[in-house]
């Protein structure tokens, strides 16, 4: 009996020992052919066109790219039938298709199994032998099972991977949109991760060197901050502050000292300490905080480079007016500071994600960024690079034709951006004069400036859990007051909707983990948690009221309400907090209160809650999650998690109609508000208050200006009668194209 699990574990382990996707597929086919003792094992990937591209083969002599046209040959048959095919002699099968130059005719037996991911065939696994005997049932079952496991690995390979082509297009994660063309500047400095085991000669010398190193790097950071941040927003400065905070963190310091005291050399002690510190972040559920583990490595690299005195190199030495694309395996905010801001046109990093600080800075600087791009080192001699931040593509030395296409896209985009900038102070209004209030979603002080830059009319959702998550303990009342005051200071005269702590589920506090819940999304979270920990709620409400004072336009939102008792209890706590402040002589107002409509139970209950609330904020992320019973964070269900599902639209219509009967203002603050197709539906439903990420505001304003009630209502009527999300999406896309066409 074939022990598939053991074998699979062994293959997976062998694959994990190599890092590049090209080597991974090569190891995979080599291991499978060795285990099954067959002459040939090949892996094909199905392209969008349906063609099947040979990714790797053990046994076939492919010296040039091999592509089998869609539906052709035995491989095409396996893909189109979605069914394994086991033949004693494939050469005799009517579907056999001869591919020149791979000497396949030497192999008679054929067994192929489809690679299926999320219901789609993404490739085919084939084994072939030279004897005219079909594979045994057991072998066929093994190949089929293996194929379904391999599908998971193949699905994650970069889409341009074709080991037989020297492709000059690399793909990564979209981190900041836009297009740039420039000269590549490779910034690959020695990495701390690569430091091996080293002992020191003198513990006391090494400790002295560590303290001096920290001081040097702190000074460097300050210098870089000045250099980069001079004419820029406060958020760039805050990134450097975040680095400084990590550098002065006691956990890092203690771990380095512990390492040195156990006689490790400084570099080695530093690697261990940084790895430990970074693991702490890695274990967090919150994706934003997980991404902070990268910052820890950035700071570690910076220390290491200063220690080895490598930080001064490389210097960006291109001439003054050359546009530069900064490229590196692990670009940090400090690396960005190495390039003159006026020349920096794009950032490409081998690691990182949309949530990396590097990506956040790229967004703030308004330059495209693509992260997590593998294979960059192959292009270190390239002379020109195109970065398509919207598609997550990086093209090295593109040919004339491709370059011309991108040049024209770039000039169109620059013209568009100029037009969008003009919209900053123009209120969002439809063609027929319906005004829409555009607010910003925030939670970090670093979002404040961009919100204002993009013309936000207030903060529509301040997610207070983010500062709680980013802290080492519950922030004190004074700390919270200071933070919230800053928000009111920037948004003076504008509404600020602050949500009380919404932790639990995917937002865990590192210092107060909520463990042992089988269904955390339905667990102890939001208002349920804060009512049970009322001391936190009192402290937070006091901080909010104090920060708003008499002038601030504070409106408090209560998250995850499902029951009227939660609201009545909330009011008691708010009254207490207000009363205490009055008695203490603090000048403040009792704020209006609203609820997030995100638990479906809220929809039918709003009529009972109306006397306790002043407004409603629709959290379409959670509302969709609970209505569709699809975890919003489950990567396997990303396709299905779509807020334009007919059931979600129908429930939103119910919320809006209930609120209009009860005279309750409504805002939408989930992701839905910033996506063009759903924006049209929300507009048609009569929603005139939206809260979105800052950078989305100009484009949404532009779209609103092209809408009118008639067109939007027709689409809504269609959506309310549509039986599937796909139909709504298709009609929405058609409508968007029509609107664009009419304007052009
Ligand atoms: C929502 O659920 O739509 C929402 C805005 O809140 P969060 O994404 O923070 O859960
Ligand atoms: Mg929510």
XYZ file of N, CA, C and O in Angstrom, residues 252-424:
692
model
N 14.001 43.763 22.543
C 15.105 43.597 21.607
C 16.432 43.746 22.350
O 17.326 42.904 22.239
N 16.513 44.802 23.145
C 17.757 45.069 23.866
C 18.131 43.885 24.766
O 19.248 43.373 24.727
N 17.125 43.435 25.533
C 17.428 42.359 26.490
C 17.879 41.095 25.779
O 18.778 40.389 26.222
N 17.245 40.804 24.652
C 17.614 39.579 23.914
C 19.028 39.670 23.353
O 19.760 38.687 23.337
N 19.389 40.876 22.852
C 20.745 41.029 22.309
C 21.757 40.845 23.443
O 22.730 40.093 23.318
N 21.482 41.510 24.575
C 22.402 41.413 25.713
C 22.513 39.953 26.171
O 23.613 39.430 26.404
N 21.374 39.272 26.220
C 21.370 37.857 26.645
C 22.276 37.038 25.714
O 23.068 36.215 26.159
N 22.157 37.288 24.407
C 22.970 36.562 23.422
C 24.447 36.836 23.634
O 25.272 35.915 23.678
N 24.778 38.120 23.802
C 26.200 38.469 23.965
C 26.734 37.866 25.269
O 27.835 37.315 25.307
N 25.898 37.904 26.305
C 26.363 37.347 27.585
C 26.576 35.836 27.503
O 27.309 35.264 28.289
N 25.898 35.214 26.523
C 26.189 33.782 26.350
C 27.309 33.608 25.312
O 27.402 32.588 24.647
N 28.097 34.676 25.116
C 29.327 34.677 24.312
C 29.111 34.660 22.809
O 29.979 34.263 22.043
N 27.940 35.068 22.370
C 27.737 35.182 20.924
C 28.316 36.504 20.442
O 28.314 37.499 21.182
N 28.785 36.508 19.180
C 29.239 37.765 18.589
C 28.028 38.667 18.403
O 26.892 38.167 18.267
N 28.257 39.965 18.361
C 27.144 40.917 18.293
C 26.194 40.621 17.121
O 24.970 40.568 17.300
N 26.743 40.378 15.927
C 25.889 40.151 14.760
C 24.996 38.935 14.973
O 23.810 38.933 14.624
N 25.574 37.906 15.569
C 24.820 36.667 15.763
C 23.745 36.866 16.848
O 22.595 36.427 16.696
N 24.135 37.568 17.931
C 23.156 37.848 18.998
C 22.017 38.694 18.441
O 20.838 38.489 18.773
N 22.375 39.597 17.547
C 21.370 40.476 16.950
C 20.400 39.662 16.078
O 19.185 39.834 16.139
N 20.967 38.747 15.289
C 20.086 37.931 14.427
C 19.077 37.155 15.280
O 17.889 37.118 15.006
N 19.590 36.545 16.362
C 18.700 35.748 17.212
C 17.618 36.623 17.848
O 16.450 36.255 17.909
N 18.049 37.796 18.330
C 17.096 38.682 19.005
C 16.029 39.172 18.029
O 14.831 39.186 18.344
N 16.464 39.537 16.821
C 15.514 40.048 15.826
C 14.549 38.931 15.409
O 13.341 39.146 15.272
N 15.096 37.718 15.248
C 14.236 36.591 14.852
C 13.177 36.358 15.935
O 11.992 36.161 15.641
N 13.592 36.432 17.196
C 12.663 36.216 18.314
C 11.567 37.294 18.317
O 10.373 36.999 18.396
N 12.007 38.524 18.147
C 11.093 39.666 18.194
C 10.118 39.600 17.010
O 8.905 39.796 17.145
N 10.670 39.251 15.866
C 9.832 39.184 14.665
C 8.808 38.052 14.785
O 7.664 38.174 14.356
N 9.226 36.932 15.407
C 8.276 35.816 15.592
C 7.079 36.244 16.431
O 5.960 35.795 16.207
N 7.340 37.114 17.426
C 6.224 37.567 18.268
C 5.165 38.234 17.401
O 3.960 38.017 17.568
N 5.598 39.045 16.430
C 4.645 39.711 15.535
C 4.003 38.698 14.589
O 2.821 38.762 14.311
N 4.834 37.761 14.130
C 4.326 36.766 13.169
C 3.161 35.973 13.742
O 2.281 35.537 13.015
N 3.181 35.770 15.060
C 2.139 34.936 15.664
C 0.809 35.671 15.818
O -0.193 35.078 16.184
N 0.800 36.960 15.530
C -0.438 37.711 15.758
C -1.428 37.453 14.641
O -1.027 37.258 13.486
N -2.695 37.473 14.987
C -3.717 37.199 13.988
C -3.961 38.392 13.091
O -4.297 38.251 11.938
N -3.795 39.570 13.650
C -4.099 40.758 12.865
C -3.084 40.916 11.730
O -1.879 40.963 11.985
N -3.562 40.976 10.464
C -2.620 41.026 9.349
C -1.729 42.268 9.387
O -0.574 42.215 9.000
N -2.268 43.385 9.903
C -1.463 44.604 9.984
C -0.274 44.378 10.925
O 0.862 44.702 10.606
N -0.563 43.762 12.066
C 0.523 43.561 13.024
C 1.491 42.485 12.571
O 2.684 42.574 12.817
N 0.955 41.454 11.873
C 1.860 40.432 11.345
C 2.883 41.082 10.409
O 4.047 40.746 10.407
N 2.380 42.021 9.622
C 3.275 42.691 8.667
C 4.364 43.495 9.376
O 5.370 43.836 8.778
N 4.163 43.805 10.658
C 5.184 44.582 11.388
C 6.450 43.758 11.631
O 7.480 44.300 11.963
N 6.347 42.419 11.495
C 7.553 41.618 11.704
C 8.604 42.013 10.670
O 9.798 41.916 10.912
N 8.159 42.472 9.506
C 9.093 42.950 8.487
C 9.870 44.158 8.984
O 11.047 44.308 8.720
N 9.151 45.058 9.678
C 9.828 46.257 10.183
C 10.946 45.866 11.141
O 11.985 46.500 11.186
N 10.685 44.792 11.921
C 11.708 44.360 12.872
C 12.959 43.937 12.098
O 14.083 44.297 12.453
N 12.758 43.206 10.987
C 13.921 42.801 10.175
C 14.567 44.019 9.513
O 15.784 44.080 9.375
N 13.755 44.990 9.109
C 14.348 46.186 8.509
C 15.284 46.864 9.500
O 16.397 47.242 9.170
N 14.806 46.984 10.735
C 15.640 47.624 11.758
C 16.877 46.762 12.020
O 17.999 47.266 12.130
N 16.664 45.429 12.078
C 17.794 44.508 12.289
C 18.827 44.658 11.179
O 20.033 44.742 11.442
N 18.364 44.704 9.921
C 19.294 44.843 8.798
C 20.061 46.155 8.900
O 21.236 46.233 8.608
N 19.330 47.163 9.298
C 19.953 48.482 9.401
C 21.091 48.447 10.438
O 22.178 48.963 10.203
N 20.799 47.798 11.569
C 21.829 47.673 12.603
C 23.011 46.866 12.069
O 24.172 47.238 12.236
N 22.690 45.774 11.392
C 23.749 44.897 10.901
C 24.598 45.621 9.851
O 25.825 45.538 9.843
N 23.911 46.349 8.959
C 24.651 47.043 7.909
C 25.541 48.136 8.504
O 26.669 48.351 8.062
N 25.033 48.779 9.548
C 25.869 49.790 10.196
C 27.041 49.102 10.887
O 28.172 49.598 10.876
N 26.776 47.934 11.466
C 27.817 47.179 12.173
C 28.924 46.763 11.201
O 30.106 46.834 11.507
N 28.519 46.342 9.997
C 29.526 45.898 9.020
C 29.947 47.064 8.122
O 30.602 46.885 7.121
N 29.425 48.223 8.464
C 29.719 49.446 7.708
C 29.358 49.326 6.240
O 30.025 49.848 5.365
N 28.259 48.610 5.978
C 27.839 48.451 4.582
C 26.773 49.457 4.222
O 26.399 49.586 3.073
N 26.286 50.173 5.237
C 25.113 50.996 4.959
C 25.374 52.156 4.012
O 24.481 52.655 3.370
N 26.672 52.560 3.938
C 26.941 53.684 3.048
C 26.836 53.281 1.577
O 26.710 54.113 0.714
N 26.883 51.987 1.320
C 26.830 51.498 -0.059
C 25.530 50.719 -0.258
O 25.032 50.116 0.659
N 24.957 50.626 -1.432
C 25.354 51.365 -2.602
C 24.793 52.781 -2.597
O 23.785 53.038 -1.960
N 25.459 53.635 -3.280
C 24.978 55.011 -3.357
C 24.261 55.173 -4.683
O 24.680 54.629 -5.697
N 23.158 55.894 -4.641
C 22.415 56.092 -5.875
C 23.142 57.155 -6.696
O 23.181 58.316 -6.324
N 23.735 56.702 -7.796
C 24.625 57.633 -8.482
C 24.139 58.031 -9.877
O 24.910 58.474 -10.683
N 22.845 57.821 -10.160
C 22.369 58.217 -11.490
C 22.237 59.739 -11.561
O 22.128 60.405 -10.532
N 22.211 60.239 -12.792
C 22.225 61.694 -12.921
C 20.925 62.320 -12.397
O 19.898 61.642 -12.270
N 21.004 63.591 -12.129
C 19.979 64.272 -11.338
C 18.540 64.179 -11.820
O 17.624 64.124 -11.019
N 18.348 64.198 -13.136
C 16.954 64.198 -13.572
C 16.457 62.828 -14.038
O 15.376 62.701 -14.588
N 17.253 61.769 -13.757
C 16.819 60.438 -14.194
C 15.729 59.901 -13.267
O 15.903 59.902 -12.045
N 14.640 59.438 -13.822
C 13.635 58.804 -12.954
C 14.160 57.455 -12.445
O 14.741 56.689 -13.225
N 13.963 57.197 -11.165
C 14.556 55.983 -10.567
C 13.484 55.025 -10.059
O 12.508 55.438 -9.427
N 13.713 53.734 -10.323
C 12.875 52.697 -9.718
C 13.756 51.983 -8.698
O 14.786 51.405 -9.055
N 13.371 52.073 -7.446
C 14.165 51.470 -6.371
C 13.804 49.989 -6.267
O 12.626 49.636 -6.087
N 14.819 49.124 -6.381
C 14.562 47.674 -6.395
C 15.460 46.987 -5.375
O 16.638 47.325 -5.258
N 14.924 46.025 -4.651
C 15.764 45.282 -3.714
C 15.018 44.099 -3.159
O 13.791 44.013 -3.280
N 15.770 43.196 -2.539
C 15.122 42.000 -1.990
C 14.231 42.353 -0.819
O 13.249 41.671 -0.550
N 14.580 43.403 -0.120
C 13.864 43.697 1.115
C 13.918 45.202 1.367
O 14.599 45.669 2.267
N 13.198 45.953 0.555
C 13.279 47.415 0.633
C 12.619 47.925 1.924
O 11.470 47.582 2.210
N 13.372 48.722 2.655
C 12.811 49.289 3.882
C 12.573 50.780 3.688
O 12.994 51.349 2.681
N 11.939 51.388 4.694
C 11.697 52.829 4.600
C 13.038 53.576 4.540
O 13.190 54.564 3.831
N 14.036 53.035 5.247
C 15.359 53.673 5.210
C 15.953 53.620 3.811
O 16.619 54.553 3.382
N 15.730 52.513 3.113
C 16.265 52.417 1.748
C 15.633 53.480 0.858
O 16.286 54.033 -0.028
N 14.360 53.750 1.090
C 13.677 54.748 0.262
C 14.391 56.094 0.409
O 14.531 56.854 -0.539
N 14.864 56.319 1.632
C 15.517 57.610 1.887
C 16.823 57.771 1.117
O 17.377 58.859 1.046
N 17.324 56.680 0.533
C 18.604 56.775 -0.202
C 18.439 57.425 -1.573
O 19.411 57.777 -2.224
N 17.180 57.499 -2.025
C 16.943 58.037 -3.368
C 16.327 59.428 -3.242
O 15.399 59.615 -2.447
N 16.801 60.394 -4.015
C 16.161 61.719 -3.932
C 14.669 61.609 -4.254
O 14.301 60.984 -5.259
N 13.840 62.162 -3.370
C 12.389 61.988 -3.508
C 11.897 62.404 -4.894
O 11.040 61.738 -5.485
N 12.462 63.480 -5.422
C 11.951 63.979 -6.704
C 12.215 62.986 -7.831
O 11.540 62.985 -8.841
N 13.228 62.107 -7.635
C 13.549 61.162 -8.712
C 12.919 59.792 -8.515
O 12.888 58.983 -9.430
N 12.442 59.531 -7.300
C 11.877 58.202 -7.023
C 10.538 58.029 -7.729
O 9.580 58.750 -7.456
N 10.463 57.069 -8.641
C 9.224 56.894 -9.413
C 8.473 55.622 -9.048
O 7.285 55.485 -9.348
N 9.169 54.632 -8.485
C 8.479 53.393 -8.109
C 9.366 52.588 -7.174
O 10.571 52.815 -7.090
N 8.722 51.628 -6.495
C 9.461 50.755 -5.573
C 9.099 49.305 -5.888
O 7.912 48.973 -6.066
N 10.120 48.457 -5.961
C 9.879 47.025 -6.190
C 10.657 46.271 -5.118
O 11.867 46.465 -4.985
N 9.951 45.437 -4.358
C 10.640 44.727 -3.279
C 10.405 43.224 -3.398
O 9.310 42.775 -3.742
N 11.447 42.464 -3.111
C 11.338 41.005 -3.176
C 10.478 40.444 -2.057
O 9.980 39.322 -2.155
N 10.314 41.207 -0.980
C 9.483 40.737 0.132
C 8.419 41.798 0.424
O 8.410 42.847 -0.209
N 7.586 41.512 1.394
C 6.611 42.520 1.833
C 5.234 42.320 1.243
O 5.012 41.440 0.403
N 4.314 43.147 1.709
C 2.922 43.020 1.291
C 2.312 44.417 1.215
O 2.976 45.410 1.451
N 1.029 44.454 0.943
C 0.294 45.705 0.860
C 0.317 46.452 2.198
O 0.153 47.650 2.272
N 0.488 45.662 3.280
C 0.444 46.265 4.608
C 1.822 46.687 5.118
O 1.953 47.205 6.217
N 2.860 46.429 4.319
C 4.209 46.810 4.749
C 4.292 48.322 4.869
O 3.651 49.037 4.081
N 5.146 48.782 5.770
C 5.328 50.227 5.877
C 5.894 50.789 4.587
O 5.582 51.907 4.190
N 6.714 49.987 3.914
C 7.255 50.434 2.628
C 6.097 50.739 1.674
O 6.110 51.737 0.947
N 5.085 49.878 1.698
C 3.926 50.098 0.826
C 3.142 51.326 1.284
O 2.670 52.124 0.460
N 3.022 51.479 2.579
C 2.274 52.627 3.106
C 2.974 53.928 2.688
O 2.339 54.886 2.242
N 4.311 53.930 2.783
C 5.055 55.130 2.394
C 4.919 55.359 0.884
O 4.737 56.493 0.429
N 4.984 54.275 0.102
C 4.846 54.420 -1.352
C 3.505 55.074 -1.680
O 3.426 55.990 -2.505
N 2.459 54.634 -0.990
C 1.138 55.236 -1.214
C 1.152 56.711 -0.863
O 0.602 57.542 -1.572
N 1.810 56.998 0.267
C 1.837 58.397 0.703
C 2.632 59.255 -0.265
O 2.295 60.411 -0.502
N 3.691 58.675 -0.827
C 4.497 59.441 -1.783
C 3.827 59.491 -3.154
O 4.248 60.232 -4.034
N 2.813 58.627 -3.313
C 2.105 58.581 -4.594
C 2.930 57.889 -5.674
O 2.768 58.163 -6.855
N 3.815 56.959 -5.275
C 4.560 56.218 -6.299
C 4.080 54.767 -6.312
O 3.748 54.213 -5.267
N 4.039 54.137 -7.495
C 3.608 52.741 -7.532
C 4.586 51.829 -6.796
O 5.785 52.129 -6.753
N 4.058 50.758 -6.227
C 4.935 49.787 -5.557
C 4.412 48.388 -5.795
O 3.201 48.157 -5.770
N 5.336 47.485 -6.059
C 4.990 46.068 -6.205
C 5.855 45.310 -5.209
O 7.065 45.510 -5.144
N 5.220 44.468 -4.396
C 5.964 43.775 -3.343
C 5.949 42.273 -3.611
O 5.118 41.768 -4.374
N 6.852 41.595 -2.892
C 6.896 40.141 -2.943
C 7.153 39.618 -4.357
O 6.480 38.710 -4.823
N 8.123 40.216 -5.003
C 8.439 39.829 -6.386
C 9.642 38.898 -6.341
O 10.699 39.280 -5.837
N 9.503 37.671 -6.867
C 10.693 36.816 -6.846
C 11.433 36.893 -8.179
O 10.842 37.215 -9.210
N 12.718 36.597 -8.131
C 13.535 36.547 -9.353
C 14.155 37.876 -9.744
O 14.638 38.026 -10.863
N 14.175 38.847 -8.822
C 14.693 40.174 -9.179
C 16.182 40.153 -9.529
O 16.631 40.865 -10.418
N 16.941 39.271 -8.842
C 18.396 39.320 -9.025
C 18.814 39.006 -10.467
O 19.860 39.429 -10.914
N 17.951 38.277 -11.189
C 18.283 37.951 -12.588
C 18.430 39.199 -13.448
O 18.965 39.173 -14.530
N 17.839 40.301 -12.977
C 17.786 41.485 -13.843
C 18.688 42.613 -13.351
O 18.483 43.769 -13.675
N 19.706 42.242 -12.588
C 20.529 43.300 -11.980
C 21.261 44.140 -13.025
O 21.751 45.213 -12.720
N 21.343 43.644 -14.268
C 22.023 44.444 -15.296
C 21.042 45.190 -16.196
O 21.432 45.799 -17.192
N 19.755 45.097 -15.871
C 18.765 45.756 -16.746
C 19.003 47.265 -16.776
O 19.526 47.844 -15.815
N 18.619 47.871 -17.888
C 18.849 49.318 -18.013
C 17.581 50.128 -17.838
O 17.607 51.307 -17.531
N 16.468 49.464 -18.118
C 15.207 50.193 -17.995
C 14.155 49.275 -17.359
O 14.176 48.062 -17.589
N 13.269 49.866 -16.615
C 12.238 49.039 -16.000
C 10.902 49.791 -16.000
O 10.855 51.004 -15.820
N 9.844 49.012 -16.279
C 8.497 49.571 -16.217
C 7.815 48.930 -15.017
O 7.880 47.712 -14.843
N 7.179 49.725 -14.185
C 6.448 49.173 -13.047
C 4.972 49.475 -13.244
O 4.582 50.643 -13.379
N 4.186 48.413 -13.282
C 2.746 48.580 -13.399
C 2.159 48.228 -12.034
O 1.844 47.071 -11.749
N 2.062 49.234 -11.189
C 1.621 49.014 -9.816
C 0.182 48.532 -9.735
O -0.201 47.843 -8.799
N -0.627 48.863 -10.718
C -2.036 48.472 -10.655
C -2.206 46.988 -10.957
O -3.144 46.350 -10.483
N -1.282 46.439 -11.747
C -1.376 45.018 -12.091
C -0.360 44.196 -11.311
O -0.313 42.976 -11.448
N 0.499 44.862 -10.538
C 1.543 44.156 -9.806
C 2.605 43.574 -10.727
O 3.130 42.495 -10.471
N 2.924 44.271 -11.822
C 3.887 43.733 -12.792
C 5.140 44.596 -12.855
O 5.080 45.811 -12.745
N 6.283 43.918 -13.087
C 7.541 44.633 -13.275
C 8.154 44.126 -14.578
O 8.344 42.925 -14.753
N 8.417 45.012 -15.527
C 8.925 44.603 -16.838
C 10.335 45.164 -17.023
O 10.525 46.387 -16.974
N 11.296 44.272 -17.198
C 12.671 44.730 -17.382
C 12.992 44.839 -18.865
O 12.632 43.958 -19.658
N 13.685 45.905 -19.234
C 14.074 46.159 -20.615
C 12.990 45.754 -21.615
O 13.211 44.881 -22.475
N 11.819 46.348 -21.516
C 10.737 45.965 -22.420
C 11.058 46.352 -23.858
O 11.852 47.278 -24.085
N 10.431 45.661 -24.812
C 10.734 46.030 -26.199
C 9.990 47.321 -26.549
O 9.115 47.790 -25.800
N 10.351 47.872 -27.705
C 9.836 49.170 -28.151
C 8.322 49.283 -28.061
O 7.765 50.246 -27.547
N 7.661 48.214 -28.558
C 6.208 48.248 -28.638
C 5.591 48.339 -27.231
O 4.747 49.194 -26.954
N 6.082 47.455 -26.325
C 5.550 47.442 -24.954
C 5.812 48.795 -24.286
O 4.939 49.358 -23.621
N 7.014 49.305 -24.529
C 7.368 50.582 -23.917
C 6.418 51.687 -24.371
O 5.939 52.498 -23.562
N 6.096 51.687 -25.662
C 5.197 52.737 -26.181
C 3.824 52.647 -25.523
O 3.216 53.643 -25.164
N 3.347 51.391 -25.359
C 2.036 51.213 -24.713
C 2.074 51.815 -23.309
O 1.183 52.572 -22.905
N 3.154 51.499 -22.563
C 3.213 52.000 -21.197
C 3.415 53.511 -21.146
O 2.900 54.181 -20.263
N 4.151 54.035 -22.115
C 4.342 55.491 -22.129
C 3.006 56.192 -22.313
O 2.706 57.184 -21.659
N 2.169 55.626 -23.194
C 0.893 56.315 -23.407
C -0.030 56.122 -22.192
O -0.759 57.027 -21.807
N 0.050 54.918 -21.550
C -0.754 54.726 -20.327
C -0.321 55.706 -19.241
O -1.149 56.282 -18.535
N 0.988 55.906 -19.146
C 1.509 56.798 -18.120
C 1.044 58.231 -18.361
O 0.588 58.902 -17.426
N 1.122 58.686 -19.621
C 0.734 60.090 -19.824
C -0.767 60.260 -19.602
O -1.216 61.269 -19.070
N -1.560 59.205 -19.929
C -3.005 59.300 -19.681
C -3.259 59.378 -18.172
O -4.057 60.164 -17.687
N -2.518 58.548 -17.443
C -2.706 58.514 -15.994
C -2.326 59.852 -15.348
O -3.011 60.342 -14.455
N -1.229 60.427 -15.831
C -0.793 61.709 -15.262
C -1.848 62.787 -15.514
O -2.156 63.592 -14.636
N -2.421 62.740 -16.726
C -3.467 63.721 -17.043
C -4.679 63.506 -16.140
O -5.256 64.455 -15.591
N -5.049 62.209 -15.935
C -6.195 61.881 -15.061
C -5.958 62.379 -13.648
O -6.841 62.925 -12.995
N -4.717 62.130 -13.170
C -4.421 62.509 -11.786
C -4.528 64.014 -11.576
O -4.994 64.473 -10.544
N -4.095 64.738 -12.601
C -4.178 66.196 -12.512
C -5.648 66.600 -12.343
O -6.007 67.417 -11.495
N -6.480 65.924 -13.146
C -7.914 66.230 -13.085
C -8.481 65.862 -11.709
O -9.246 66.607 -11.112
N -8.040 64.678 -11.200
C -8.561 64.228 -9.909
C -8.138 65.165 -8.778
O -8.905 65.420 -7.858
N -6.902 65.664 -8.871
C -6.436 66.582 -7.822
C -7.321 67.823 -7.755
O -7.582 68.366 -6.700
N -7.808 68.207 -8.928
C -8.677 69.394 -8.950
C -9.980 69.127 -8.191
O -10.678 70.056 -7.799
N -10.305 67.825 -8.013
C -11.567 67.495 -7.334
C -11.463 67.606 -5.812
O -12.452 67.503 -5.114
N -10.244 67.789 -5.300
C -10.034 67.769 -3.852
C -11.041 68.620 -3.092
O -11.674 68.168 -2.142
